[in-house]
Amino acid sequence: MDNFSSSNINLDIKKALAEKNIEIPSEIQVKTIPVLMSHDGDFIGRSATGTGKTYAYGAPLLSRIDSTVGTVQAVVLVPTRELCEQVGKELVFLAKYIPELKTESIYGGVSLKTQIHDLSNGTHVVVATPGRLMDLVQRKVVHLETLKFVVFDEADEMLFKGFQSDIDKILATANRSYSSWLFSATMPDEVNSIIKKYLNKDLVKVMVGKAETPNKGIKHQLIELPAESKLDVLLHYLKKYSNEKSIIFCRTKSGVQKLYKQLSANKFSSGAIHGDLPQGLRNKVMDQFRAGSINTLIATDVASRGVDVDNVGVVFQYHMPDTKESYTHRSGRTSRAGQTGVSLTFIFPEEKEKLAVIQKELDLTFKILALPSAKDQLVNKAILWGRKIAKSKPVGDKLDPETRQEFKNQLNHLSKEELLEKLLATYLREQQG
């Protein structure tokens, strides 16, 4: 299979791909699509984040759906709401010219009543998080007796999030004649429990690249710093990459919120997402990030699964990841679809040994960056302080007119250039003590 037009996928899917000038398949697509178009057994596909796994299973899956029969024939299980929404949109796009084929995405955090209504009209493919799908199966809203395909997308994350019990309850209602397709960017040993439990029928495997290896287009960088310098150094690099979309990963929800307030105070255009935010607000922030109305996204690891945004130039690992899988998925938010990008990890001295383990397991080479000099950090602070002044709102009625005029009288005799120079000099003197 040299290109999509020469494949045997549905002609209407080819038409949708051609409309977006998507012609040359990625390696995982080349090796997977011909197999899944005819294979009736189980399947495992592994490939790095951002290499096109959704189309690798989505094109053959939709090609094999019988849209004349109004029953659920395929379920795609995903670990997060963001990934559920992303995969759902991709499948709807692929089926754009197959109007009778109906795909629905269901996940928690949105109206159950609305989702029940959406599922009432002969849905063929359900993309779902396990918890919400289990709820709808138990309510007898979704019936899986006619299931032909089950896709586990990001299977490792579903295991780590403890979804196995929910998956068991879901699949207990299905006829085991369905085929199971498992896809992931990483294949840690723990995933073997899913493989042994759910995949046993004429199993075929396609493994692209080394296991758990981040995309080749990523420049891996590292900076060691004391805790008190962390924010200033981040601000330094955010200014350096101000023309790029960036994602900053924090370990905790509270860390995300704290950093969001700090960036907002420094007049950076940013948004935050984590598990405690209502789904509507998470969607709004993601829409703003995709559209470019905010340049920086701050997120917990929940967002490293399912944030598929074009042209993310740099990923900041503000808090060091706990595992090699977490590093792979975080860094994989940049360098997508053959592009290049930067993954910059911040570590404290006591974290060096832990990172060395991740580095060895992933066979990575980090470029060690020097801490910005005191002078560079001071200059950056001054520029950001000037930006805060420029973007600050007028004080309004906080001061009476006489006081406001008295303050202005102290500065009125200065030219604009003199005023700017004196502001800068005053700031630098106060910063230097």
Tab-separated table of C-alpha atoms in Angstrom:
chain	number	residue	atom	x	y	z
A	1	MET	CA	0.000	0.000	0.000
A	2	ASP	CA	1.908	3.037	-1.275
A	3	ASN	CA	-0.907	5.549	-0.834
A	4	PHE	CA	-4.501	5.689	0.379
A	5	SER	CA	-5.910	5.749	-3.156
A	6	SER	CA	-4.322	2.363	-3.874
A	7	SER	CA	-5.703	0.772	-0.700
A	8	ASN	CA	-8.923	-1.213	-0.565
A	9	ILE	CA	-10.625	0.979	2.042
A	10	ASN	CA	-14.102	2.355	1.358
A	11	LEU	CA	-14.168	4.719	-1.647
A	12	ASP	CA	-16.065	7.342	0.348
A	13	ILE	CA	-13.305	7.308	3.007
A	14	LYS	CA	-10.730	7.841	0.245
A	15	LYS	CA	-12.797	10.820	-0.928
A	16	ALA	CA	-12.708	12.388	2.563
A	17	LEU	CA	-8.945	11.862	2.838
A	18	ALA	CA	-8.347	13.340	-0.616
A	19	GLU	CA	-10.358	16.403	0.317
A	20	LYS	CA	-7.770	17.142	3.021
A	21	ASN	CA	-4.880	16.215	0.707
A	22	ILE	CA	-4.070	13.196	2.876
A	23	GLU	CA	-2.504	10.786	0.405
A	24	ILE	CA	0.709	9.268	1.789
A	25	PRO	CA	0.095	6.901	4.713
A	26	SER	CA	2.389	6.673	7.734
A	27	GLU	CA	4.314	3.481	8.482
A	28	ILE	CA	1.773	2.206	11.010
A	29	GLN	CA	-1.009	2.834	8.466
A	30	VAL	CA	0.889	1.072	5.666
A	31	LYS	CA	1.456	-2.019	7.795
A	32	THR	CA	-1.918	-2.068	9.574
A	33	ILE	CA	-4.668	-1.155	7.107
A	34	PRO	CA	-4.204	-4.092	4.676
A	35	VAL	CA	-4.284	-6.534	7.617
A	36	LEU	CA	-7.348	-5.060	9.300
A	37	MET	CA	-9.328	-4.865	6.074
A	38	SER	CA	-9.591	-8.652	6.028
A	39	HIS	CA	-8.329	-10.121	9.310
A	40	ASP	CA	-11.115	-11.646	11.423
A	41	GLY	CA	-8.983	-12.323	14.483
A	42	ASP	CA	-7.380	-10.114	17.128
A	43	PHE	CA	-4.713	-7.485	16.514
A	44	ILE	CA	-2.053	-5.454	18.329
A	45	GLY	CA	-0.590	-2.246	16.877
A	46	ARG	CA	2.178	-0.237	18.512
A	47	SER	CA	3.569	3.022	17.173
A	48	ALA	CA	4.809	6.288	18.653
A	49	THR	CA	2.423	9.069	19.577
A	50	GLY	CA	1.466	11.284	16.637
A	51	THR	CA	2.076	8.693	13.898
A	52	GLY	CA	-1.530	8.225	12.801
A	53	LYS	CA	-2.873	5.263	14.770
A	54	THR	CA	-6.464	6.570	14.688
A	55	TYR	CA	-6.606	6.397	10.889
A	56	ALA	CA	-4.700	3.091	10.982
A	57	TYR	CA	-7.659	1.429	12.690
A	58	GLY	CA	-10.387	3.945	11.805
A	59	ALA	CA	-10.272	3.557	8.016
A	60	PRO	CA	-10.558	-0.268	7.999
A	61	LEU	CA	-13.029	-0.261	10.892
A	62	LEU	CA	-15.482	2.056	9.141
A	63	SER	CA	-14.939	0.227	5.842
A	64	ARG	CA	-16.147	-2.987	7.470
A	65	ILE	CA	-19.287	-1.573	9.109
A	66	ASP	CA	-22.596	-2.590	7.542
A	67	SER	CA	-24.448	0.721	7.650
A	68	THR	CA	-27.684	-0.877	6.406
A	69	VAL	CA	-28.043	-2.587	9.789
A	70	GLY	CA	-28.940	-0.153	12.562
A	71	THR	CA	-27.093	-1.811	15.451
A	72	VAL	CA	-23.885	-1.154	17.388
A	73	GLN	CA	-21.165	-3.049	15.522
A	74	ALA	CA	-18.017	-1.452	16.965
A	75	VAL	CA	-16.865	0.046	20.254
A	76	VAL	CA	-13.690	2.128	20.586
A	77	LEU	CA	-12.614	2.335	24.239
A	78	VAL	CA	-10.404	5.268	25.276
A	79	PRO	CA	-9.068	6.393	28.686
A	80	THR	CA	-9.935	10.120	28.683
A	81	ARG	CA	-12.683	12.502	27.655
A	82	GLU	CA	-10.284	14.492	25.467
A	83	LEU	CA	-9.201	11.401	23.550
A	84	CYS	CA	-12.824	10.273	23.224
A	85	GLU	CA	-13.792	13.574	21.653
A	86	GLN	CA	-10.713	13.618	19.405
A	87	VAL	CA	-11.168	10.052	18.117
A	88	GLY	CA	-14.891	10.649	17.600
A	89	LYS	CA	-14.181	13.699	15.430
A	90	GLU	CA	-11.618	11.792	13.367
A	91	LEU	CA	-14.054	8.927	12.712
A	92	VAL	CA	-16.847	11.355	11.804
A	93	PHE	CA	-14.447	12.991	9.328
A	94	LEU	CA	-13.519	9.640	7.759
A	95	ALA	CA	-17.219	8.791	7.390
A	96	LYS	CA	-18.102	12.236	6.042
A	97	TYR	CA	-19.372	10.844	2.718
A	98	ILE	CA	-21.104	7.822	4.279
A	99	PRO	CA	-24.130	9.689	5.696
A	100	GLU	CA	-25.948	6.523	6.753
A	101	LEU	CA	-23.012	5.485	9.012
A	102	LYS	CA	-23.535	6.902	12.491
A	103	THR	CA	-20.784	7.391	15.092
A	104	GLU	CA	-21.356	8.710	18.618
A	105	SER	CA	-18.860	9.765	21.307
A	106	ILE	CA	-19.944	9.244	24.919
A	107	TYR	CA	-18.058	10.230	28.057
A	108	GLY	CA	-18.642	11.588	31.529
A	109	GLY	CA	-19.034	15.235	32.449
A	110	VAL	CA	-21.825	15.960	29.958
A	111	SER	CA	-25.577	15.376	29.992
A	112	LEU	CA	-26.499	11.691	30.186
A	113	LYS	CA	-29.946	12.521	28.847
A	114	THR	CA	-28.476	14.094	25.706
A	115	GLN	CA	-26.223	11.115	25.089
A	116	ILE	CA	-29.121	8.672	25.515
A	117	HIS	CA	-31.052	10.673	22.901
A	118	ASP	CA	-28.060	10.689	20.514
A	119	LEU	CA	-27.728	6.911	20.805
A	120	SER	CA	-31.369	6.212	20.054
A	121	ASN	CA	-31.102	6.446	16.273
A	122	GLY	CA	-29.279	3.335	15.115
A	123	THR	CA	-25.685	4.094	16.079
A	124	HIS	CA	-23.080	1.852	14.416
A	125	VAL	CA	-19.848	2.914	16.149
A	126	VAL	CA	-19.561	4.026	19.776
A	127	VAL	CA	-16.411	5.817	20.975
A	128	ALA	CA	-16.461	5.852	24.760
A	129	THR	CA	-14.692	6.073	28.072
A	130	PRO	CA	-15.260	2.822	29.987
A	131	GLY	CA	-17.146	4.335	32.949
A	132	ARG	CA	-19.808	6.114	30.931
A	133	LEU	CA	-20.251	3.183	28.518
A	134	MET	CA	-20.671	0.764	31.435
A	135	ASP	CA	-23.377	3.026	32.854
A	136	LEU	CA	-25.258	3.090	29.539
A	137	VAL	CA	-24.885	-0.673	29.044
A	138	GLN	CA	-26.278	-1.326	32.529
A	139	ARG	CA	-29.164	1.053	31.810
A	140	LYS	CA	-29.805	-1.029	28.662
A	141	VAL	CA	-29.385	2.038	26.464
A	142	VAL	CA	-26.456	0.466	24.571
A	143	HIS	CA	-26.815	-3.151	23.418
A	144	LEU	CA	-23.680	-5.025	22.420
A	145	GLU	CA	-25.055	-8.405	21.351
A	146	THR	CA	-24.270	-7.537	17.698
A	147	LEU	CA	-20.743	-6.292	18.390
A	148	LYS	CA	-18.170	-7.159	15.685
A	149	PHE	CA	-15.159	-5.086	16.769
A	150	VAL	CA	-13.691	-3.754	20.025
A	151	VAL	CA	-10.786	-1.296	19.772
A	152	PHE	CA	-8.643	-0.557	22.844
A	153	ASP	CA	-7.007	2.813	22.118
A	154	GLU	CA	-4.185	3.715	24.558
A	155	ALA	CA	-4.625	0.382	26.327
A	156	ASP	CA	-1.769	0.993	28.749
A	157	GLU	CA	-3.433	4.113	30.131
A	158	MET	CA	-6.759	2.333	30.590
A	159	LEU	CA	-4.973	-0.306	32.634
A	160	PHE	CA	-3.173	2.258	34.782
A	161	LYS	CA	-6.413	4.140	35.381
A	162	GLY	CA	-8.054	0.981	36.744
A	163	PHE	CA	-10.679	0.555	34.027
A	164	GLN	CA	-10.371	-3.221	33.753
A	165	SER	CA	-13.368	-3.904	35.985
A	166	ASP	CA	-15.564	-1.585	33.907
A	167	ILE	CA	-14.350	-3.203	30.677
A	168	ASP	CA	-15.208	-6.657	32.066
A	169	LYS	CA	-18.759	-5.562	32.823
A	170	ILE	CA	-19.169	-3.994	29.383
A	171	LEU	CA	-17.912	-6.969	27.415
A	172	ALA	CA	-19.850	-9.477	29.526
A	173	THR	CA	-22.960	-8.360	27.602
A	174	ALA	CA	-21.374	-8.968	24.164
A	175	ASN	CA	-21.068	-12.104	22.072
A	176	ARG	CA	-17.360	-13.096	22.104
A	177	SER	CA	-17.313	-13.533	18.342
A	178	TYR	CA	-16.065	-9.934	18.005
A	179	SER	CA	-12.460	-9.087	17.036
A	180	SER	CA	-10.307	-7.135	19.498
A	181	TRP	CA	-7.842	-4.532	18.193
A	182	LEU	CA	-5.382	-3.044	20.694
A	183	PHE	CA	-3.396	0.105	19.904
A	184	SER	CA	-0.897	2.017	22.003
A	185	ALA	CA	2.249	4.121	21.796
A	186	THR	CA	3.829	2.101	24.604
A	187	MET	CA	3.690	-1.559	25.590
A	188	PRO	CA	4.742	-1.890	29.239
A	189	ASP	CA	4.747	-5.384	30.725
A	190	GLU	CA	1.481	-4.711	32.550
A	191	VAL	CA	-0.404	-4.544	29.224
A	192	ASN	CA	0.187	-8.282	28.868
A	193	SER	CA	-2.666	-8.817	31.320
A	194	ILE	CA	-5.051	-7.073	28.897
A	195	ILE	CA	-3.621	-9.024	25.962
A	196	LYS	CA	-4.014	-12.380	27.722
A	197	LYS	CA	-7.508	-11.546	28.887
A	198	TYR	CA	-9.046	-9.969	25.790
A	199	LEU	CA	-6.916	-11.020	22.783
A	200	ASN	CA	-6.546	-14.685	21.959
A	201	LYS	CA	-8.041	-15.287	18.517
A	202	ASP	CA	-5.518	-15.628	15.636
A	203	LEU	CA	-3.475	-12.750	17.045
A	204	VAL	CA	-1.514	-10.572	14.591
A	205	LYS	CA	0.997	-7.952	15.771
A	206	VAL	CA	2.412	-4.870	14.025
A	207	MET	CA	5.172	-3.095	15.941
A	208	VAL	CA	6.606	0.107	14.425
A	209	GLY	CA	9.838	1.467	15.893
A	210	LYS	CA	11.398	0.589	19.211
A	211	ALA	CA	9.103	0.037	22.164
A	212	GLU	CA	8.307	3.178	24.157
A	213	THR	CA	10.511	5.433	22.029
A	214	PRO	CA	9.405	9.074	21.570
A	215	ASN	CA	9.126	10.534	18.080
A	216	LYS	CA	12.424	11.038	16.252
A	217	GLY	CA	11.629	14.688	15.496
A	218	ILE	CA	11.748	15.730	19.162
A	219	LYS	CA	14.750	17.597	20.560
A	220	HIS	CA	15.090	16.437	24.163
A	221	GLN	CA	16.451	19.128	26.455
A	222	LEU	CA	17.103	19.252	30.189
A	223	ILE	CA	17.708	22.010	32.672
A	224	GLU	CA	18.691	21.463	36.315
A	225	LEU	CA	17.717	24.266	38.664
A	226	PRO	CA	16.900	25.162	42.277
A	227	ALA	CA	13.239	25.362	43.259
A	228	GLU	CA	13.332	29.124	43.804
A	229	SER	CA	14.414	29.731	40.179
A	230	LYS	CA	11.830	27.513	38.520
A	231	LEU	CA	9.169	30.083	37.674
A	232	ASP	CA	11.668	32.707	36.495
A	233	VAL	CA	13.375	30.187	34.220
A	234	LEU	CA	10.027	29.056	32.811
A	235	LEU	CA	9.114	32.692	32.084
A	236	HIS	CA	12.485	33.105	30.370
A	237	TYR	CA	11.775	30.207	28.009
A	238	LEU	CA	8.135	31.116	27.455
A	239	LYS	CA	9.330	34.483	26.195
A	240	LYS	CA	11.949	32.753	24.034
A	241	TYR	CA	9.255	30.539	22.490
A	242	SER	CA	6.562	33.221	22.463
A	243	ASN	CA	5.800	32.609	18.776
A	244	GLU	CA	5.189	28.885	19.355
A	245	LYS	CA	2.260	26.985	20.785
A	246	SER	CA	3.394	25.317	23.998
A	247	ILE	CA	2.086	22.845	26.564
A	248	ILE	CA	3.282	22.871	30.185
A	249	PHE	CA	2.819	19.667	32.168
A	250	CYS	CA	2.383	19.705	35.937
A	251	ARG	CA	2.061	16.692	38.203
A	252	THR	CA	-1.038	17.800	40.128
A	253	LYS	CA	-4.288	19.707	39.610
A	254	SER	CA	-3.263	22.228	42.277
A	255	GLY	CA	0.063	22.704	40.478
A	256	VAL	CA	-1.783	23.480	37.248
A	257	GLN	CA	-4.018	26.049	38.954
A	258	LYS	CA	-1.123	27.711	40.780
A	259	LEU	CA	0.953	28.037	37.610
A	260	TYR	CA	-2.053	29.317	35.646
A	261	LYS	CA	-2.466	32.157	38.175
A	262	GLN	CA	1.267	32.936	38.011
A	263	LEU	CA	1.291	33.105	34.222
A	264	SER	CA	-1.884	35.188	34.189
A	265	ALA	CA	-0.256	37.612	36.638
A	266	ASN	CA	2.618	37.943	34.165
A	267	LYS	CA	0.161	38.585	31.306
A	268	PHE	CA	0.784	35.344	29.440
A	269	SER	CA	-2.044	34.095	27.253
A	270	SER	CA	-2.722	30.670	28.763
A	271	GLY	CA	-5.411	28.169	29.666
A	272	ALA	CA	-5.548	25.271	32.124
A	273	ILE	CA	-7.155	21.835	32.003
A	274	HIS	CA	-7.335	19.078	34.606
A	275	GLY	CA	-9.756	16.423	35.810
A	276	ASP	CA	-11.729	18.665	38.188
A	277	LEU	CA	-12.776	21.151	35.493
A	278	PRO	CA	-16.298	20.728	34.046
A	279	GLN	CA	-16.185	19.164	30.592
A	280	GLY	CA	-17.706	22.238	28.962
A	281	LEU	CA	-14.900	24.424	30.310
A	282	ARG	CA	-12.237	21.900	29.271
A	283	ASN	CA	-13.679	21.901	25.752
A	284	LYS	CA	-13.714	25.710	25.674
A	285	VAL	CA	-10.041	25.929	26.695
A	286	MET	CA	-9.049	23.304	24.114
A	287	ASP	CA	-10.985	25.122	21.372
A	288	GLN	CA	-9.183	28.370	22.272
A	289	PHE	CA	-5.814	26.596	22.177
A	290	ARG	CA	-6.492	24.986	18.809
A	291	ALA	CA	-7.702	28.293	17.370
A	292	GLY	CA	-4.629	30.136	18.665
A	293	SER	CA	-6.489	32.589	20.885
A	294	ILE	CA	-4.353	31.244	23.745
A	295	ASN	CA	-0.752	30.255	23.116
A	296	THR	CA	0.022	28.123	26.156
A	297	LEU	CA	-1.851	25.179	27.671
A	298	ILE	CA	-1.133	24.065	31.252
A	299	ALA	CA	-2.209	20.509	31.967
A	300	THR	CA	-1.971	17.427	34.125
A	301	ASP	CA	-1.051	14.108	32.540
A	302	VAL	CA	-4.733	13.514	31.754
A	303	ALA	CA	-4.209	15.876	28.819
A	304	SER	CA	-1.241	13.997	27.410
A	305	ARG	CA	-3.773	11.441	26.206
A	306	GLY	CA	-5.983	13.031	23.612
A	307	VAL	CA	-4.550	16.507	23.083
A	308	ASP	CA	-4.065	16.340	19.329
A	309	VAL	CA	-3.198	19.905	18.350
A	310	ASP	CA	-1.227	20.855	15.288
A	311	ASN	CA	1.969	22.883	15.482
A	312	VAL	CA	2.797	22.556	19.180
A	313	GLY	CA	6.410	23.716	19.066
A	314	VAL	CA	7.519	23.028	22.622
A	315	VAL	CA	6.493	20.893	25.589
A	316	PHE	CA	7.644	21.992	29.040
A	317	GLN	CA	7.826	19.205	31.610
A	318	TYR	CA	7.565	21.642	34.524
A	319	HIS	CA	7.230	18.767	36.969
A	320	MET	CA	9.291	15.734	36.083
A	321	PRO	CA	7.231	12.763	34.821
A	322	ASP	CA	6.956	9.710	37.055
A	323	THR	CA	7.388	7.056	34.369
A	324	LYS	CA	8.910	6.499	30.936
A	325	GLU	CA	5.369	6.110	29.547
A	326	SER	CA	4.406	9.508	30.928
A	327	TYR	CA	7.520	11.082	29.381
A	328	THR	CA	6.740	9.489	26.023
A	329	HIS	CA	3.154	10.706	25.945
A	330	ARG	CA	3.935	14.194	27.208
A	331	SER	CA	6.774	14.771	24.766
A	332	GLY	CA	4.647	13.286	21.987
A	333	ARG	CA	2.325	16.314	22.072
A	334	THR	CA	4.947	18.021	19.887
A	335	SER	CA	6.605	16.680	16.726
A	336	ARG	CA	3.335	15.251	15.432
A	337	ALA	CA	2.777	14.022	11.877
A	338	GLY	CA	6.429	14.321	10.902
A	339	GLN	CA	7.018	17.790	12.360
A	340	THR	CA	9.815	18.730	14.775
A	341	GLY	CA	9.559	20.088	18.289
A	342	VAL	CA	11.249	20.557	21.672
A	343	SER	CA	10.662	18.759	24.961
A	344	LEU	CA	12.267	20.704	27.825
A	345	THR	CA	12.333	18.973	31.216
A	346	PHE	CA	12.910	20.869	34.470
A	347	ILE	CA	14.516	18.881	37.286
A	348	PHE	CA	15.818	19.518	40.780
A	349	PRO	CA	19.268	18.105	41.704
A	350	GLU	CA	17.685	15.337	43.784
A	351	GLU	CA	15.691	14.144	40.743
A	352	LYS	CA	18.732	13.416	38.547
A	353	GLU	CA	18.890	9.706	39.365
A	354	LYS	CA	15.187	9.193	38.650
A	355	LEU	CA	15.461	10.927	35.293
A	356	ALA	CA	18.577	8.914	34.449
A	357	VAL	CA	16.476	5.745	34.745
A	358	ILE	CA	13.868	7.128	32.304
A	359	GLN	CA	16.642	8.280	29.976
A	360	LYS	CA	18.243	4.817	29.935
A	361	GLU	CA	14.934	2.974	29.463
A	362	LEU	CA	13.989	5.175	26.503
A	363	ASP	CA	17.529	5.355	25.103
A	364	LEU	CA	17.398	9.153	24.953
A	365	THR	CA	20.124	11.737	24.693
A	366	PHE	CA	19.325	14.991	26.490
A	367	LYS	CA	20.930	18.289	25.591
A	368	ILE	CA	21.842	19.912	28.911
A	369	LEU	CA	20.950	23.597	28.973
A	370	ALA	CA	22.763	26.042	31.204
A	371	LEU	CA	20.714	27.992	33.696
A	372	PRO	CA	20.035	31.474	32.284
A	373	SER	CA	22.485	33.925	33.829
A	374	ALA	CA	21.366	36.271	36.592
A	375	LYS	CA	21.650	39.114	34.088
A	376	ASP	CA	19.491	37.324	31.488
A	377	GLN	CA	16.849	36.520	34.088
A	378	LEU	CA	16.852	40.115	35.309
A	379	VAL	CA	16.482	41.463	31.775
A	380	ASN	CA	13.631	39.037	31.136
A	381	LYS	CA	11.902	40.094	34.361
A	382	ALA	CA	12.203	43.736	33.338
A	383	ILE	CA	10.647	43.050	29.941
A	384	LEU	CA	7.797	41.085	31.510
A	385	TRP	CA	7.280	43.847	34.087
A	386	GLY	CA	7.038	46.358	31.251
A	387	ARG	CA	4.476	44.126	29.541
A	388	LYS	CA	2.446	43.935	32.745
A	389	ILE	CA	2.368	47.719	32.880
A	390	ALA	CA	1.330	47.947	29.219
A	391	LYS	CA	-1.495	45.443	29.687
A	392	SER	CA	-2.710	46.695	33.068
A	393	LYS	CA	-6.160	48.218	33.266
A	394	PRO	CA	-6.581	51.830	34.486
A	395	VAL	CA	-7.132	52.196	38.243
A	396	GLY	CA	-10.624	53.603	37.655
A	397	ASP	CA	-12.097	55.200	40.796
A	398	LYS	CA	-9.572	53.671	43.214
A	399	LEU	CA	-7.968	57.084	43.611
A	400	ASP	CA	-9.659	60.424	43.975
A	401	PRO	CA	-9.054	62.963	41.149
A	402	GLU	CA	-6.806	65.171	43.300
A	403	THR	CA	-4.462	62.323	44.189
A	404	ARG	CA	-4.323	61.125	40.591
A	405	GLN	CA	-3.407	64.603	39.390
A	406	GLU	CA	-0.763	65.019	42.123
A	407	PHE	CA	0.881	61.761	40.982
A	408	LYS	CA	0.839	62.860	37.332
A	409	ASN	CA	2.363	66.198	38.252
A	410	GLN	CA	5.458	64.366	39.531
A	411	LEU	CA	6.055	62.950	36.046
A	412	ASN	CA	4.564	65.473	33.631
A	413	HIS	CA	7.865	67.301	33.029
A	414	LEU	CA	9.497	64.113	31.677
A	415	SER	CA	9.527	63.240	28.008
A	416	LYS	CA	8.224	59.811	27.018
A	417	GLU	CA	11.775	58.556	26.507
A	418	GLU	CA	12.917	59.894	29.890
A	419	LEU	CA	9.931	58.325	31.636
A	420	LEU	CA	10.616	54.904	30.100
A	421	GLU	CA	14.307	55.061	31.014
A	422	LYS	CA	13.531	56.046	34.601
A	423	LEU	CA	10.932	53.275	34.946
A	424	LEU	CA	13.460	50.699	33.773
A	425	ALA	CA	16.236	52.078	35.991
A	426	THR	CA	13.958	52.096	39.040
A	427	TYR	CA	12.869	48.510	38.435
A	428	LEU	CA	16.433	47.247	37.988
A	429	ARG	CA	17.667	49.028	41.119
A	430	GLU	CA	14.837	47.566	43.212
A	431	GLN	CA	15.422	44.046	41.852
A	432	GLN	CA	19.140	44.240	42.560
A	433	GLY	CA	18.532	45.514	46.056
